[in-house]
Amino acid sequence: MNHLKIYRLVGFLEGISYILLLGIAVPYKYLGGNDIGVKLLGMPHGLLFMAYIGYSIHFYDKLNWKWSTLAYAVLASLLPFGTLIFDAKVLKPIKDQVPKS
């Protein structure tokens, strides 16, 4: 599996974990008084977030991205559905152009 495929998978998982965290776990914690969802999703989401930022920096360097593309990737990681949109707009179109490594 090449690095771009891993980056895209990490972005997908980070996006889904963020949506679940914000959409289900946090409301359940504050409205239902139970923080089990935050405890279960918080750490995996944090690790996926760090991996996503790391891969963003890697591809910024490897593919000579503009600074704005890196900023777009970082902003995408902070917004719900952001990584999924970034994948569709930036990563999917270049998937055949990136050398396998």
PDB file of C-alpha atoms in Angstrom:
ATOM      1  CA  MET A   1       0.000   0.000   0.000  1.00  0.00           C
ATOM      2  CA  ASN A   2       1.493   3.327  -1.007  1.00  0.00           C
ATOM      3  CA  HIS A   3       1.680   6.433   1.145  1.00  0.00           C
ATOM      4  CA  LEU A   4      -1.106   8.262  -0.669  1.00  0.00           C
ATOM      5  CA  LYS A   5      -3.534   5.386  -0.084  1.00  0.00           C
ATOM      6  CA  ILE A   6      -2.601   5.366   3.592  1.00  0.00           C
ATOM      7  CA  TYR A   7      -3.007   9.168   3.765  1.00  0.00           C
ATOM      8  CA  ARG A   8      -6.431   8.940   2.165  1.00  0.00           C
ATOM      9  CA  LEU A   9      -7.464   6.147   4.554  1.00  0.00           C
ATOM     10  CA  VAL A  10      -6.203   8.096   7.576  1.00  0.00           C
ATOM     11  CA  GLY A  11      -8.098  11.169   6.337  1.00  0.00           C
ATOM     12  CA  PHE A  12     -11.287   9.148   5.941  1.00  0.00           C
ATOM     13  CA  LEU A  13     -10.986   7.583   9.388  1.00  0.00           C
ATOM     14  CA  GLU A  14     -10.040  10.925  10.983  1.00  0.00           C
ATOM     15  CA  GLY A  15     -13.068  12.566   9.392  1.00  0.00           C
ATOM     16  CA  ILE A  16     -15.462   9.827  10.497  1.00  0.00           C
ATOM     17  CA  SER A  17     -14.036   9.756  14.031  1.00  0.00           C
ATOM     18  CA  TYR A  18     -14.405  13.555  14.276  1.00  0.00           C
ATOM     19  CA  ILE A  19     -18.018  13.434  13.089  1.00  0.00           C
ATOM     20  CA  LEU A  20     -18.818  10.653  15.585  1.00  0.00           C
ATOM     21  CA  LEU A  21     -17.032  12.504  18.373  1.00  0.00           C
ATOM     22  CA  LEU A  22     -18.780  15.826  17.752  1.00  0.00           C
ATOM     23  CA  GLY A  23     -22.112  14.421  16.611  1.00  0.00           C
ATOM     24  CA  ILE A  24     -22.675  11.617  19.088  1.00  0.00           C
ATOM     25  CA  ALA A  25     -20.088  11.312  21.861  1.00  0.00           C
ATOM     26  CA  VAL A  26     -19.918  14.941  23.014  1.00  0.00           C
ATOM     27  CA  PRO A  27     -23.691  15.533  23.010  1.00  0.00           C
ATOM     28  CA  TYR A  28     -24.178  12.231  24.809  1.00  0.00           C
ATOM     29  CA  LYS A  29     -21.637  13.324  27.408  1.00  0.00           C
ATOM     30  CA  TYR A  30     -23.251  16.687  28.095  1.00  0.00           C
ATOM     31  CA  LEU A  31     -26.900  15.815  27.516  1.00  0.00           C
ATOM     32  CA  GLY A  32     -26.863  12.239  28.766  1.00  0.00           C
ATOM     33  CA  GLY A  33     -24.256  12.551  31.482  1.00  0.00           C
ATOM     34  CA  ASN A  34     -22.162   9.652  30.195  1.00  0.00           C
ATOM     35  CA  ASP A  35     -18.667  10.212  28.827  1.00  0.00           C
ATOM     36  CA  ILE A  36     -17.964   6.665  27.575  1.00  0.00           C
ATOM     37  CA  GLY A  37     -18.186   7.767  23.925  1.00  0.00           C
ATOM     38  CA  VAL A  38     -15.626  10.527  24.431  1.00  0.00           C
ATOM     39  CA  LYS A  39     -13.342   8.100  26.247  1.00  0.00           C
ATOM     40  CA  LEU A  40     -13.631   5.522  23.459  1.00  0.00           C
ATOM     41  CA  LEU A  41     -13.304   7.922  20.507  1.00  0.00           C
ATOM     42  CA  GLY A  42     -11.037  10.624  21.905  1.00  0.00           C
ATOM     43  CA  MET A  43      -7.694   8.832  21.785  1.00  0.00           C
ATOM     44  CA  PRO A  44      -8.171   7.167  18.371  1.00  0.00           C
ATOM     45  CA  HIS A  45      -9.305  10.481  16.912  1.00  0.00           C
ATOM     46  CA  GLY A  46      -6.280  12.263  18.390  1.00  0.00           C
ATOM     47  CA  LEU A  47      -3.890   9.704  16.925  1.00  0.00           C
ATOM     48  CA  LEU A  48      -5.593   9.878  13.526  1.00  0.00           C
ATOM     49  CA  PHE A  49      -5.453  13.682  13.657  1.00  0.00           C
ATOM     50  CA  MET A  50      -1.703  13.640  14.321  1.00  0.00           C
ATOM     51  CA  ALA A  51      -1.138  11.070  11.556  1.00  0.00           C
ATOM     52  CA  TYR A  52      -3.184  13.180   9.140  1.00  0.00           C
ATOM     53  CA  ILE A  53      -1.154  16.304   9.911  1.00  0.00           C
ATOM     54  CA  GLY A  54       2.064  14.298   9.565  1.00  0.00           C
ATOM     55  CA  TYR A  55       1.029  12.947   6.174  1.00  0.00           C
ATOM     56  CA  SER A  56      -0.046  16.440   5.097  1.00  0.00           C
ATOM     57  CA  ILE A  57       3.435  17.751   5.875  1.00  0.00           C
ATOM     58  CA  HIS A  58       5.002  14.728   4.150  1.00  0.00           C
ATOM     59  CA  PHE A  59       3.067  15.356   0.922  1.00  0.00           C
ATOM     60  CA  TYR A  60       3.650  19.107   1.130  1.00  0.00           C
ATOM     61  CA  ASP A  61       7.350  18.287   0.936  1.00  0.00           C
ATOM     62  CA  LYS A  62       7.205  15.286  -1.422  1.00  0.00           C
ATOM     63  CA  LEU A  63       4.826  16.784  -3.994  1.00  0.00           C
ATOM     64  CA  ASN A  64       6.000  20.393  -3.679  1.00  0.00           C
ATOM     65  CA  TRP A  65       2.545  21.545  -2.700  1.00  0.00           C
ATOM     66  CA  LYS A  66       1.898  25.244  -2.413  1.00  0.00           C
ATOM     67  CA  TRP A  67       1.682  26.599   1.119  1.00  0.00           C
ATOM     68  CA  SER A  68      -2.054  27.135   0.525  1.00  0.00           C
ATOM     69  CA  THR A  69      -2.589  23.423  -0.166  1.00  0.00           C
ATOM     70  CA  LEU A  70      -0.970  22.520   3.137  1.00  0.00           C
ATOM     71  CA  ALA A  71      -3.084  25.174   4.871  1.00  0.00           C
ATOM     72  CA  TYR A  72      -6.184  23.700   3.199  1.00  0.00           C
ATOM     73  CA  ALA A  73      -5.247  20.232   4.492  1.00  0.00           C
ATOM     74  CA  VAL A  74      -4.724  21.528   8.039  1.00  0.00           C
ATOM     75  CA  LEU A  75      -7.971  23.521   7.959  1.00  0.00           C
ATOM     76  CA  ALA A  76      -9.762  20.443   6.637  1.00  0.00           C
ATOM     77  CA  SER A  77      -8.633  18.473   9.678  1.00  0.00           C
ATOM     78  CA  LEU A  78     -10.294  21.019  11.971  1.00  0.00           C
ATOM     79  CA  LEU A  79     -13.714  21.033  10.307  1.00  0.00           C
ATOM     80  CA  PRO A  80     -16.334  18.289  10.306  1.00  0.00           C
ATOM     81  CA  PHE A  81     -16.348  16.588   6.885  1.00  0.00           C
ATOM     82  CA  GLY A  82     -13.224  18.615   6.020  1.00  0.00           C
ATOM     83  CA  THR A  83     -10.871  15.708   5.401  1.00  0.00           C
ATOM     84  CA  LEU A  84     -13.486  14.006   3.247  1.00  0.00           C
ATOM     85  CA  ILE A  85     -13.851  17.148   1.117  1.00  0.00           C
ATOM     86  CA  PHE A  86     -10.069  17.601   0.917  1.00  0.00           C
ATOM     87  CA  ASP A  87      -9.760  14.021  -0.273  1.00  0.00           C
ATOM     88  CA  ALA A  88     -12.350  14.501  -3.011  1.00  0.00           C
ATOM     89  CA  LYS A  89     -11.024  17.882  -4.185  1.00  0.00           C
ATOM     90  CA  VAL A  90      -7.241  17.407  -3.858  1.00  0.00           C
ATOM     91  CA  LEU A  91      -6.141  13.834  -3.214  1.00  0.00           C
ATOM     92  CA  LYS A  92      -8.423  11.753  -5.421  1.00  0.00           C
ATOM     93  CA  PRO A  93      -7.582  13.708  -8.608  1.00  0.00           C
ATOM     94  CA  ILE A  94      -3.830  13.154  -8.098  1.00  0.00           C
ATOM     95  CA  LYS A  95      -3.955   9.504  -7.014  1.00  0.00           C
ATOM     96  CA  ASP A  96      -2.625   8.234 -10.363  1.00  0.00           C
ATOM     97  CA  GLN A  97       0.081  10.911 -10.584  1.00  0.00           C
ATOM     98  CA  VAL A  98       1.793  10.102  -7.279  1.00  0.00           C
ATOM     99  CA  PRO A  99       4.630   7.590  -7.614  1.00  0.00           C
ATOM    100  CA  LYS A 100       4.217   4.401  -5.615  1.00  0.00           C
ATOM    101  CA  SER A 101       6.529   4.389  -2.618  1.00  0.00           C
TER     102      SER A 101
END
